[in-house]
Amino acid sequence: MMQKDQFLRVHGGFRLEGEVFASGGKNAALAVLPAALLTDEPCVIENLPMIDDMFVMRDIFLALGAKVEFSKNAMRIEAKGLRTHAVPELLAHKLRASYYFLGALLGRVNESVVPFPGGCAIGSRLMDQHIKGFEALGARVYEDSEGISIEGDGLRGSVIYLDIPSVGATINIMLAAALAKGNTEIVNAGKEPHIVDLANFLNAMGASVRGAGTDTIRIKGVPRLHGCNYAVIPDQIETGTLMIAAAATGGDVLIRGALPTHMEALTAKLLEMGVRVDDTGTGEDSIRVRSEGRLRRVNIKTQPYPGFPTDLQQPMSALLSAAEGVSVIQETIFESRFRHLEELRRMGGKFTVKDRIAVIEGVKLLTGCPVLATDLRAGAALVIAGLMAQGVTEVNNIHYIDRGYEFIERKLNALGAKIERLERIGPLEIAAGG
Ligand code: EPU
């Protein structure tokens, strides 16, 4: 899908209206797929988003020697007779979640090697809590300039207190502990919906994981796991991005297959801004977003779930850039997640940033111009800004967007947006940012 020199030409001023389906969760899929390595029986994972990250996952499974089929949003993985316990460097660098192969391979074959993972450059993204967890389970962890290698001779359950409720560390420890001997307790665990999704998948494979979604996850190690079919949850962040896009255009959009309970933090903020958010009242999983006129300012502080998700901070900042009044965003999870504001500034946005706090002075209207996506959610923010802006916004570096959003322009165009995916001819020329 991704081509290096493609860009999105977003024509501003079109109102979004109609129905759209939420795709399967990227971060849920990235947590669930590696767990298929914990059995030699086939697992079929359904409702996967067709995004670049899924193709990288498929390639990692193939490189490890698993049999994989991937089509129509489902991946069948049969991890019998693995060839190696090392993830190739080129693939590891393509996505953050390659680090989940540390826990999954350790759990399955007692050793793993993963070069330092890639992913969005939004902060230092340390791994000390992952390593602490592996060591507590009895593994030996070696780190050098190339990456991380781990060895264990039969893992044993342990109590692991996380200094911060890291999503990645919680998932990695769950993957490693499912087949360990005895009981593991992860205290101060992450509570994100995709952590619960992984627990449900592991339990469907025969594991004993309790308490996912609370501060303490208890895992009773089992001797073996079996294959199964499993569908991942809808994408919380794609749903949120669509909700914000609907609000940004004074739209009326029904997102089907979305889980309102996962969206409570965003919904609360949108309501505060004057947006109408409700379900269809029919009991089905869906969210309707309606907005009209200029929205009001709000303050936001990103926090681990159920707080306001850092992944929606960037799209939300685009919405706030044209809201009435001054909004303050405090980013507590990642230290470099405001780089997109420089791009929004090119479009006429007014911001000051100091450390982890951004102050946004809402302007009446943004103006379209060429901009650069600096990471995945920055790309989504710029598309939303383009929908609101006067004139044409050219969003470049869209390989970031294609990593995490399934056909973003097709979904938005089906709702009435006017976005073209074009190939660049000649060099990219963008004036220096303000
Ligand atoms: N941290 C540590 N030590 C650790 C682990 C994390 O200090 O051992 C710090 C990080 O440096 C960061 C904070 O803790 O400042 C949060 O990190 P966390 O481990 O929770 O995040 P992650 O696993 O690196 C996942 C998602 C991100 C999402 C965050 C927070 C995946 C593949 N990535 O990252 O998703 O922002 O959780 O919810 O699931 C995205 O989808 O755009 C994205 C960046």
GROMACS .gro file of C-alpha atoms and ligand atoms in nm:
model
  478
    1MET     CA    1   0.000   0.000   0.000
    2MET     CA    2   0.268   0.247   0.104
    3GLN     CA    3   0.475   0.430  -0.157
    4LYS     CA    4   0.752   0.660  -0.051
    5ASP     CA    5   0.666   0.966  -0.255
    6GLN     CA    6   0.292   0.966  -0.216
    7PHE     CA    7   0.110   1.250  -0.047
    8LEU     CA    8  -0.248   1.341   0.040
    9ARG     CA    9  -0.408   1.651  -0.109
   10VAL     CA   10  -0.683   1.750   0.132
   11HIS     CA   11  -0.940   2.001   0.008
   12GLY     CA   12  -1.076   2.189   0.308
   13GLY     CA   13  -1.430   2.285   0.393
   14PHE     CA   14  -1.623   1.966   0.320
   15ARG     CA   15  -1.862   1.850   0.590
   16LEU     CA   16  -1.846   1.482   0.693
   17GLU     CA   17  -2.177   1.304   0.700
   18GLY     CA   18  -2.288   0.940   0.693
   19GLU     CA   19  -2.174   0.604   0.830
   20VAL     CA   20  -1.833   0.446   0.857
   21PHE     CA   21  -1.702   0.121   1.007
   22ALA     CA   22  -1.424   0.115   1.265
   23SER     CA   23  -1.133  -0.109   1.164
   24GLY     CA   24  -0.975  -0.366   1.392
   25GLY     CA   25  -0.731  -0.229   1.649
   26LYS     CA   26  -0.371  -0.173   1.539
   27ASN     CA   27  -0.223  -0.185   1.888
   28ALA     CA   28  -0.449  -0.474   1.988
   29ALA     CA   29  -0.342  -0.671   1.681
   30LEU     CA   30   0.025  -0.594   1.749
   31ALA     CA   31  -0.012  -0.740   2.100
   32VAL     CA   32  -0.225  -1.040   2.007
   33LEU     CA   33  -0.036  -1.163   1.699
   34PRO     CA   34   0.296  -1.248   1.871
   35ALA     CA   35   0.103  -1.458   2.124
   36ALA     CA   36   0.032  -1.703   1.841
   37LEU     CA   37   0.397  -1.808   1.879
   38LEU     CA   38   0.315  -1.959   2.218
   39THR     CA   39   0.163  -2.267   2.057
   40ASP     CA   40   0.257  -2.490   1.765
   41GLU     CA   41  -0.110  -2.525   1.674
   42PRO     CA   42  -0.262  -2.286   1.418
   43CYS     CA   43  -0.420  -1.962   1.536
   44VAL     CA   44  -0.644  -1.749   1.318
   45ILE     CA   45  -0.658  -1.382   1.416
   46GLU     CA   46  -0.945  -1.191   1.258
   47ASN     CA   47  -1.059  -0.830   1.227
   48LEU     CA   48  -0.704  -0.713   1.157
   49PRO     CA   49  -0.664  -0.371   0.998
   50MET     CA   50  -0.503  -0.388   0.652
   51ILE     CA   51  -0.218  -0.151   0.738
   52ASP     CA   52   0.156  -0.161   0.676
   53ASP     CA   53   0.235  -0.273   1.034
   54MET     CA   54   0.039  -0.597   0.978
   55PHE     CA   55   0.248  -0.680   0.672
   56VAL     CA   56   0.564  -0.628   0.876
   57MET     CA   57   0.427  -0.865   1.142
   58ARG     CA   58   0.358  -1.124   0.872
   59ASP     CA   59   0.716  -1.088   0.746
   60ILE     CA   60   0.856  -1.135   1.098
   61PHE     CA   61   0.657  -1.459   1.140
   62LEU     CA   62   0.786  -1.581   0.803
   63ALA     CA   63   1.146  -1.492   0.896
   64LEU     CA   64   1.110  -1.691   1.220
   65GLY     CA   65   0.996  -1.994   1.022
   66ALA     CA   66   0.623  -1.990   1.100
   67LYS     CA   67   0.366  -2.063   0.830
   68VAL     CA   68   0.151  -1.758   0.765
   69GLU     CA   69  -0.144  -1.672   0.545
   70PHE     CA   70  -0.274  -1.315   0.551
   71SER     CA   71  -0.574  -1.199   0.354
   72LYS     CA   72  -0.910  -1.030   0.405
   73ASN     CA   73  -0.830  -0.897   0.753
   74ALA     CA   74  -0.732  -1.238   0.893
   75MET     CA   75  -0.395  -1.395   0.960
   76ARG     CA   76  -0.348  -1.770   1.008
   77ILE     CA   77  -0.027  -1.845   1.193
   78GLU     CA   78   0.117  -2.189   1.252
   79ALA     CA   79   0.434  -2.165   1.457
   80LYS     CA   80   0.550  -2.525   1.433
   81GLY     CA   81   0.922  -2.591   1.391
   82LEU     CA   82   1.052  -2.234   1.426
   83ARG     CA   83   1.380  -2.180   1.243
   84THR     CA   84   1.528  -1.905   1.460
   85HIS     CA   85   1.463  -1.705   1.775
   86ALA     CA   86   1.608  -1.384   1.626
   87VAL     CA   87   1.402  -1.112   1.459
   88PRO     CA   88   1.587  -0.968   1.156
   89GLU     CA   89   1.714  -0.615   1.209
   90LEU     CA   90   1.545  -0.464   0.905
   91LEU     CA   91   1.204  -0.583   1.021
   92ALA     CA   92   1.258  -0.496   1.387
   93HIS     CA   93   1.338  -0.139   1.287
   94LYS     CA   94   1.010  -0.102   1.102
   95LEU     CA   95   0.788  -0.104   1.406
   96ARG     CA   96   0.784  -0.060   1.779
   97ALA     CA   97   0.587  -0.375   1.845
   98SER     CA   98   0.872  -0.593   1.721
   99TYR     CA   99   0.974  -0.590   2.088
  100TYR     CA  100   0.680  -0.816   2.171
  101PHE     CA  101   0.876  -1.097   2.006
  102LEU     CA  102   1.116  -1.074   2.303
  103GLY     CA  103   0.845  -1.191   2.542
  104ALA     CA  104   0.670  -1.428   2.301
  105LEU     CA  105   0.986  -1.613   2.190
  106LEU     CA  106   1.120  -1.623   2.544
  107GLY     CA  107   0.793  -1.784   2.653
  108ARG     CA  108   0.797  -2.032   2.368
  109VAL     CA  109   1.163  -2.131   2.314
  110ASN     CA  110   1.337  -1.980   2.617
  111GLU     CA  111   1.546  -1.738   2.415
  112SER     CA  112   1.497  -1.436   2.195
  113VAL     CA  113   1.697  -1.172   2.011
  114VAL     CA  114   1.539  -0.849   1.892
  115PRO     CA  115   1.736  -0.553   1.755
  116PHE     CA  116   1.620  -0.220   1.897
  117PRO     CA  117   1.268  -0.159   1.770
  118GLY     CA  118   1.161   0.127   1.545
  119GLY     CA  119   0.832   0.313   1.577
  120CYS     CA  120   0.738   0.677   1.604
  121ALA     CA  121   1.004   0.917   1.738
  122ILE     CA  122   0.788   1.066   2.012
  123GLY     CA  123   1.018   1.027   2.310
  124SER     CA  124   1.299   0.817   2.456
  125ARG     CA  125   1.073   0.509   2.486
  126LEU     CA  126   1.279   0.322   2.745
  127MET     CA  127   1.256  -0.055   2.803
  128ASP     CA  128   1.381  -0.086   3.160
  129GLN     CA  129   1.044  -0.212   3.287
  130HIS     CA  130   1.031  -0.485   3.021
  131ILE     CA  131   1.380  -0.598   3.121
  132LYS     CA  132   1.300  -0.588   3.492
  133GLY     CA  133   1.002  -0.813   3.419
  134PHE     CA  134   1.199  -1.068   3.217
  135GLU     CA  135   1.469  -1.082   3.485
  136ALA     CA  136   1.213  -1.129   3.760
  137LEU     CA  137   1.088  -1.434   3.569
  138GLY     CA  138   1.441  -1.576   3.587
  139ALA     CA  139   1.572  -1.483   3.241
  140ARG     CA  140   1.913  -1.333   3.167
  141VAL     CA  141   1.895  -1.018   2.959
  142TYR     CA  142   2.187  -0.883   2.755
  143GLU     CA  143   2.176  -0.540   2.599
  144ASP     CA  144   2.430  -0.395   2.359
  145SER     CA  145   2.434  -0.131   2.089
  146GLU     CA  146   2.259  -0.371   1.848
  147GLY     CA  147   1.964  -0.471   2.059
  148ILE     CA  148   1.844  -0.709   2.329
  149SER     CA  149   1.898  -1.082   2.368
  150ILE     CA  150   1.743  -1.294   2.638
  151GLU     CA  151   1.802  -1.645   2.766
  152GLY     CA  152   1.615  -1.844   3.025
  153ASP     CA  153   1.618  -2.203   3.143
  154GLY     CA  154   1.255  -2.239   3.225
  155LEU     CA  155   1.084  -1.924   3.349
  156ARG     CA  156   0.934  -1.906   3.698
  157GLY     CA  157   0.644  -1.685   3.800
  158SER     CA  158   0.715  -1.380   4.014
  159VAL     CA  159   0.566  -1.059   4.148
  160ILE     CA  160   0.662  -0.766   3.926
  161TYR     CA  161   0.591  -0.411   4.028
  162LEU     CA  162   0.602  -0.170   3.736
  163ASP     CA  163   0.735   0.178   3.817
  164ILE     CA  164   0.497   0.312   3.553
  165PRO     CA  165   0.197   0.134   3.399
  166SER     CA  166   0.380   0.076   3.069
  167VAL     CA  167   0.164  -0.074   2.796
  168GLY     CA  168   0.459  -0.245   2.627
  169ALA     CA  169   0.609  -0.386   2.948
  170THR     CA  170   0.272  -0.519   3.067
  171ILE     CA  171   0.214  -0.696   2.734
  172ASN     CA  172   0.568  -0.835   2.711
  173ILE     CA  173   0.554  -0.977   3.064
  174MET     CA  174   0.212  -1.135   2.994
  175LEU     CA  175   0.355  -1.302   2.683
  176ALA     CA  176   0.655  -1.438   2.871
  177ALA     CA  177   0.463  -1.547   3.181
  178ALA     CA  178   0.173  -1.738   3.022
  179LEU     CA  179   0.382  -2.059   3.001
  180ALA     CA  180   0.609  -1.992   3.303
  181LYS     CA  181   0.597  -2.224   3.604
  182GLY     CA  182   0.390  -2.088   3.892
  183ASN     CA  183   0.216  -1.758   3.946
  184THR     CA  184   0.304  -1.415   3.813
  185GLU     CA  185   0.156  -1.091   3.940
  186ILE     CA  186   0.202  -0.768   3.746
  187VAL     CA  187   0.136  -0.482   3.987
  188ASN     CA  188   0.069  -0.128   3.857
  189ALA     CA  189  -0.006  -0.286   3.519
  190GLY     CA  190  -0.131  -0.097   3.214
  191LYS     CA  191  -0.512  -0.107   3.180
  192GLU     CA  192  -0.550  -0.025   2.809
  193PRO     CA  193  -0.821  -0.208   2.613
  194HIS     CA  194  -0.560  -0.391   2.406
  195ILE     CA  195  -0.406  -0.536   2.724
  196VAL     CA  196  -0.749  -0.682   2.805
  197ASP     CA  197  -0.772  -0.807   2.447
  198LEU     CA  198  -0.441  -0.990   2.480
  199ALA     CA  199  -0.557  -1.146   2.808
  200ASN     CA  200  -0.876  -1.267   2.637
  201PHE     CA  201  -0.677  -1.417   2.351
  202LEU     CA  202  -0.434  -1.591   2.587
  203ASN     CA  203  -0.727  -1.731   2.785
  204ALA     CA  204  -0.888  -1.852   2.462
  205MET     CA  205  -0.559  -2.039   2.400
  206GLY     CA  206  -0.589  -2.207   2.741
  207ALA     CA  207  -0.393  -1.963   2.958
  208SER     CA  208  -0.504  -1.840   3.300
  209VAL     CA  209  -0.487  -1.461   3.305
  210ARG     CA  210  -0.707  -1.272   3.551
  211GLY     CA  211  -0.745  -0.905   3.636
  212ALA     CA  212  -0.652  -0.751   3.298
  213GLY     CA  213  -0.803  -0.404   3.290
  214THR     CA  214  -0.728  -0.352   3.661
  215ASP     CA  215  -0.403  -0.248   3.832
  216THR     CA  216  -0.303  -0.607   3.906
  217ILE     CA  217  -0.285  -0.886   3.652
  218ARG     CA  218  -0.250  -1.241   3.785
  219ILE     CA  219  -0.117  -1.513   3.557
  220LYS     CA  220  -0.114  -1.876   3.656
  221GLY     CA  221   0.138  -2.046   3.428
  222VAL     CA  222   0.009  -2.344   3.227
  223PRO     CA  223   0.221  -2.617   3.064
  224ARG     CA  224   0.087  -2.565   2.714
  225LEU     CA  225  -0.141  -2.349   2.503
  226HIS     CA  226  -0.351  -2.447   2.204
  227GLY     CA  227  -0.458  -2.281   1.880
  228CYS     CA  228  -0.786  -2.091   1.837
  229ASN     CA  229  -0.973  -1.834   1.632
  230TYR     CA  230  -0.992  -1.484   1.773
  231ALA     CA  231  -1.113  -1.142   1.652
  232VAL     CA  232  -0.936  -0.831   1.785
  233ILE     CA  233  -1.128  -0.535   1.926
  234PRO     CA  234  -1.210  -0.224   1.719
  235ASP     CA  235  -0.940   0.040   1.698
  236GLN     CA  236  -0.983   0.289   1.981
  237ILE     CA  237  -0.756   0.547   1.820
  238GLU     CA  238  -0.896   0.521   1.468
  239THR     CA  239  -1.244   0.558   1.618
  240GLY     CA  240  -1.127   0.865   1.810
  241THR     CA  241  -0.965   1.011   1.500
  242LEU     CA  242  -1.291   0.972   1.306
  243MET     CA  243  -1.487   1.127   1.595
  244ILE     CA  244  -1.254   1.427   1.599
  245ALA     CA  245  -1.270   1.458   1.218
  246ALA     CA  246  -1.651   1.460   1.235
  247ALA     CA  247  -1.644   1.728   1.506
  248ALA     CA  248  -1.388   1.931   1.309
  249THR     CA  249  -1.611   1.962   1.002
  250GLY     CA  250  -1.942   2.038   1.175
  251GLY     CA  251  -2.041   1.690   1.065
  252ASP     CA  252  -2.286   1.417   1.152
  253VAL     CA  253  -2.114   1.078   1.147
  254LEU     CA  254  -2.214   0.737   1.278
  255ILE     CA  255  -1.917   0.510   1.348
  256ARG     CA  256  -2.035   0.150   1.344
  257GLY     CA  257  -1.854  -0.131   1.523
  258ALA     CA  258  -1.695   0.117   1.769
  259LEU     CA  259  -1.696   0.058   2.144
  260PRO     CA  260  -1.828   0.364   2.334
  261THR     CA  261  -1.676   0.247   2.665
  262HIS     CA  262  -1.326   0.272   2.518
  263MET     CA  263  -1.396   0.628   2.411
  264GLU     CA  264  -1.511   0.781   2.739
  265ALA     CA  265  -1.217   1.019   2.791
  266LEU     CA  266  -1.248   1.163   2.439
  267THR     CA  267  -1.627   1.173   2.455
  268ALA     CA  268  -1.612   1.373   2.779
  269LYS     CA  269  -1.384   1.632   2.618
  270LEU     CA  270  -1.589   1.657   2.300
  271LEU     CA  271  -1.907   1.709   2.506
  272GLU     CA  272  -1.728   1.984   2.698
  273MET     CA  273  -1.644   2.149   2.365
  274GLY     CA  274  -2.008   2.149   2.258
  275VAL     CA  275  -2.008   1.840   2.035
  276ARG     CA  276  -2.301   1.594   2.057
  277VAL     CA  277  -2.184   1.237   2.112
  278ASP     CA  278  -2.427   0.949   2.159
  279ASP     CA  279  -2.503   0.598   2.043
  280THR     CA  280  -2.792   0.489   1.823
  281GLY     CA  281  -2.992   0.379   2.126
  282THR     CA  282  -3.033   0.036   1.969
  283GLY     CA  283  -2.772  -0.134   2.186
  284GLU     CA  284  -2.537  -0.195   1.893
  285ASP     CA  285  -2.171  -0.093   1.912
  286SER     CA  286  -2.169   0.248   1.751
  287ILE     CA  287  -2.103   0.614   1.820
  288ARG     CA  288  -2.271   0.913   1.660
  289VAL     CA  289  -2.091   1.247   1.656
  290ARG     CA  290  -2.262   1.571   1.559
  291SER     CA  291  -2.130   1.924   1.576
  292GLU     CA  292  -2.235   2.267   1.464
  293GLY     CA  293  -2.077   2.610   1.482
  294ARG     CA  294  -1.753   2.703   1.656
  295LEU     CA  295  -1.646   2.468   1.934
  296ARG     CA  296  -1.532   2.574   2.281
  297ARG     CA  297  -1.179   2.539   2.418
  298VAL     CA  298  -1.084   2.264   2.667
  299ASN     CA  299  -0.779   2.158   2.864
  300ILE     CA  300  -0.633   1.812   2.819
  301LYS     CA  301  -0.388   1.605   3.018
  302THR     CA  302  -0.277   1.277   2.862
  303GLN     CA  303  -0.272   0.981   3.096
  304PRO     CA  304  -0.267   0.602   3.089
  305TYR     CA  305  -0.610   0.444   3.026
  306PRO     CA  306  -0.878   0.531   3.131
  307GLY     CA  307  -0.729   0.882   3.111
  308PHE     CA  308  -0.709   1.080   2.788
  309PRO     CA  309  -0.493   0.878   2.544
  310THR     CA  310  -0.169   1.032   2.423
  311ASP     CA  311  -0.243   0.887   2.079
  312LEU     CA  312  -0.542   1.122   2.045
  313GLN     CA  313  -0.360   1.425   2.180
  314GLN     CA  314  -0.226   1.521   1.838
  315PRO     CA  315  -0.556   1.490   1.645
  316MET     CA  316  -0.725   1.679   1.930
  317SER     CA  317  -0.471   1.961   1.910
  318ALA     CA  318  -0.572   2.013   1.546
  319LEU     CA  319  -0.936   2.047   1.654
  320LEU     CA  320  -0.845   2.288   1.934
  321SER     CA  321  -0.636   2.503   1.703
  322ALA     CA  322  -0.959   2.646   1.561
  323ALA     CA  323  -1.175   2.635   1.877
  324GLU     CA  324  -1.295   2.947   2.057
  325GLY     CA  325  -1.050   3.047   2.331
  326VAL     CA  326  -0.725   2.921   2.478
  327SER     CA  327  -0.669   2.549   2.544
  328VAL     CA  328  -0.385   2.389   2.738
  329ILE     CA  329  -0.255   2.041   2.659
  330GLN     CA  330  -0.026   1.864   2.902
  331GLU     CA  331   0.150   1.561   2.751
  332THR     CA  332   0.257   1.335   3.037
  333ILE     CA  333   0.339   1.013   2.848
  334PHE     CA  334   0.586   1.101   2.572
  335GLU     CA  335   0.823   1.396   2.591
  336SER     CA  336   0.840   1.480   2.218
  337ARG     CA  337   0.485   1.459   2.101
  338PHE     CA  338   0.433   1.823   2.001
  339ARG     CA  339   0.646   1.833   1.687
  340HIS     CA  340   0.334   1.842   1.471
  341LEU     CA  341   0.245   2.183   1.616
  342GLU     CA  342   0.524   2.334   1.402
  343GLU     CA  343   0.336   2.204   1.099
  344LEU     CA  344   0.001   2.331   1.225
  345ARG     CA  345   0.171   2.667   1.273
  346ARG     CA  346   0.238   2.679   0.898
  347MET     CA  347  -0.138   2.654   0.855
  348GLY     CA  348  -0.196   2.955   1.081
  349GLY     CA  349  -0.229   2.775   1.416
  350LYS     CA  350  -0.113   2.973   1.721
  351PHE     CA  351   0.081   2.778   1.984
  352THR     CA  352   0.343   2.813   2.248
  353VAL     CA  353   0.516   2.501   2.374
  354LYS     CA  354   0.721   2.475   2.690
  355ASP     CA  355   0.847   2.135   2.792
  356ARG     CA  356   0.542   1.910   2.799
  357ILE     CA  357   0.279   2.183   2.792
  358ALA     CA  358   0.128   2.336   2.481
  359VAL     CA  359  -0.091   2.644   2.493
  360ILE     CA  360  -0.322   2.672   2.195
  361GLU     CA  361  -0.487   2.999   2.106
  362GLY     CA  362  -0.778   2.908   1.881
  363VAL     CA  363  -0.785   3.090   1.545
  364LYS     CA  364  -1.097   3.151   1.334
  365LEU     CA  365  -0.967   2.961   1.033
  366LEU     CA  366  -0.663   2.756   0.935
  367THR     CA  367  -0.521   2.794   0.587
  368GLY     CA  368  -0.411   2.501   0.371
  369CYS     CA  369  -0.044   2.462   0.270
  370PRO     CA  370   0.215   2.183   0.228
  371VAL     CA  371   0.299   2.012   0.561
  372LEU     CA  372   0.503   1.714   0.682
  373ALA     CA  373   0.373   1.432   0.900
  374THR     CA  374   0.635   1.383   1.170
  375ASP     CA  375   0.484   1.058   1.301
  376LEU     CA  376   0.168   0.849   1.272
  377ARG     CA  377  -0.077   1.048   1.485
  378ALA     CA  378   0.082   1.375   1.370
  379GLY     CA  379  -0.019   1.269   1.019
  380ALA     CA  380  -0.378   1.212   1.131
  381ALA     CA  381  -0.377   1.554   1.302
  382LEU     CA  382  -0.265   1.722   0.980
  383VAL     CA  383  -0.535   1.548   0.776
  384ILE     CA  384  -0.794   1.675   1.027
  385ALA     CA  385  -0.645   2.024   1.008
  386GLY     CA  386  -0.668   1.999   0.628
  387LEU     CA  387  -1.037   1.910   0.650
  388MET     CA  388  -1.101   2.225   0.855
  389ALA     CA  389  -0.873   2.459   0.661
  390GLN     CA  390  -0.952   2.702   0.387
  391GLY     CA  391  -0.795   2.586   0.060
  392VAL     CA  392  -0.572   2.287  -0.007
  393THR     CA  393  -0.343   2.112   0.241
  394GLU     CA  394  -0.076   1.878   0.110
  395VAL     CA  395   0.017   1.620   0.374
  396ASN     CA  396   0.357   1.464   0.306
  397ASN     CA  397   0.541   1.171   0.468
  398ILE     CA  398   0.222   0.969   0.460
  399HIS     CA  399   0.404   0.640   0.504
  400TYR     CA  400   0.356   0.719   0.874
  401ILE     CA  401  -0.020   0.738   0.828
  402ASP     CA  402  -0.030   0.416   0.624
  403ARG     CA  403   0.142   0.234   0.910
  404GLY     CA  404  -0.160   0.280   1.132
  405TYR     CA  405  -0.475   0.385   0.944
  406GLU     CA  406  -0.659   0.159   0.702
  407PHE     CA  407  -0.734   0.359   0.386
  408ILE     CA  408  -0.777   0.685   0.576
  409GLU     CA  409  -0.867   0.887   0.268
  410ARG     CA  410  -1.116   0.628   0.142
  411LYS     CA  411  -1.301   0.629   0.474
  412LEU     CA  412  -1.310   1.008   0.492
  413ASN     CA  413  -1.404   1.048   0.125
  414ALA     CA  414  -1.694   0.806   0.170
  415LEU     CA  415  -1.819   1.054   0.434
  416GLY     CA  416  -1.793   1.350   0.197
  417ALA     CA  417  -1.431   1.463   0.231
  418LYS     CA  418  -1.227   1.545  -0.077
  419ILE     CA  419  -0.883   1.391  -0.037
  420GLU     CA  420  -0.662   1.271  -0.321
  421ARG     CA  421  -0.367   1.033  -0.289
  422LEU     CA  422  -0.110   1.151  -0.540
  423GLU     CA  423   0.243   1.060  -0.650
  424ARG     CA  424   0.504   1.330  -0.623
  425ILE     CA  425   0.694   1.420  -0.935
  426GLY     CA  426   1.005   1.620  -0.854
  427PRO     CA  427   1.145   1.719  -0.514
  428LEU     CA  428   0.936   1.809  -0.213
  429GLU     CA  429   0.957   2.180  -0.138
  430ILE     CA  430   0.831   2.308   0.194
  431ALA     CA  431   0.909   2.648   0.338
  432ALA     CA  432   1.084   2.655   0.676
  433GLY     CA  433   0.832   2.635   0.959
  434GLY     CA  434   0.758   2.921   1.194
  435EPU     N1  435   0.863   0.366   2.963
  435EPU     C1  436   0.971   0.354   3.047
  435EPU     N2  437   1.024   0.228   3.066
  435EPU     C2  438   0.973   0.117   3.004
  435EPU     C3  439   0.862   0.132   2.919
  435EPU     C4  440   0.808   0.257   2.900
  435EPU     O1  441   1.019   0.451   3.103
  435EPU     O2  442   1.027   0.008   3.025
  435EPU     C5  443   0.805   0.500   2.939
  435EPU     C6  444   0.819   0.541   2.792
  435EPU     O3  445   0.945   0.600   2.766
  435EPU     C7  446   0.702   0.635   2.776
  435EPU     C8  447   0.596   0.580   2.873
  435EPU     O4  448   0.666   0.495   2.962
  435EPU     O5  449   0.739   0.763   2.817
  435EPU     C9  450   0.483   0.503   2.809
  435EPU     O6  451   0.532   0.393   2.737
  435EPU     P1  452   0.447   0.260   2.711
  435EPU     O7  453   0.536   0.144   2.733
  435EPU     O8  454   0.319   0.268   2.786
  435EPU     O9  455   0.414   0.275   2.555
  435EPU     P2  456   0.461   0.185   2.434
  435EPU    O10  457   0.439   0.042   2.465
  435EPU    O11  458   0.594   0.230   2.387
  435EPU    C10  459   0.220   0.187   2.331
  435EPU    C11  460   0.161   0.211   2.196
  435EPU    C12  461   0.169   0.359   2.163
  435EPU    C13  462   0.095   0.437   2.271
  435EPU    C14  463   0.150   0.402   2.411
  435EPU    C15  464   0.074   0.468   2.524
  435EPU    C16  465   0.194   0.007   2.073
  435EPU    C17  466   0.270  -0.065   1.970
  435EPU     N3  467   0.232   0.133   2.098
  435EPU    O12  468   0.355   0.231   2.324
  435EPU    O13  469   0.103   0.377   2.038
  435EPU    O14  470   0.112   0.575   2.249
  435EPU    O15  471   0.146   0.259   2.429
  435EPU    O16  472  -0.060   0.435   2.519
  435EPU    O17  473   0.099  -0.045   2.130
  435EPU    C18  474   0.058   0.485   1.834
  435EPU    O18  475  -0.024   0.395   1.811
  435EPU    O19  476   0.066   0.589   1.764
  435EPU    C19  477   0.149   0.471   1.948
  435EPU    C20  478   0.257   0.544   1.961
   0.00000   0.00000   0.00000
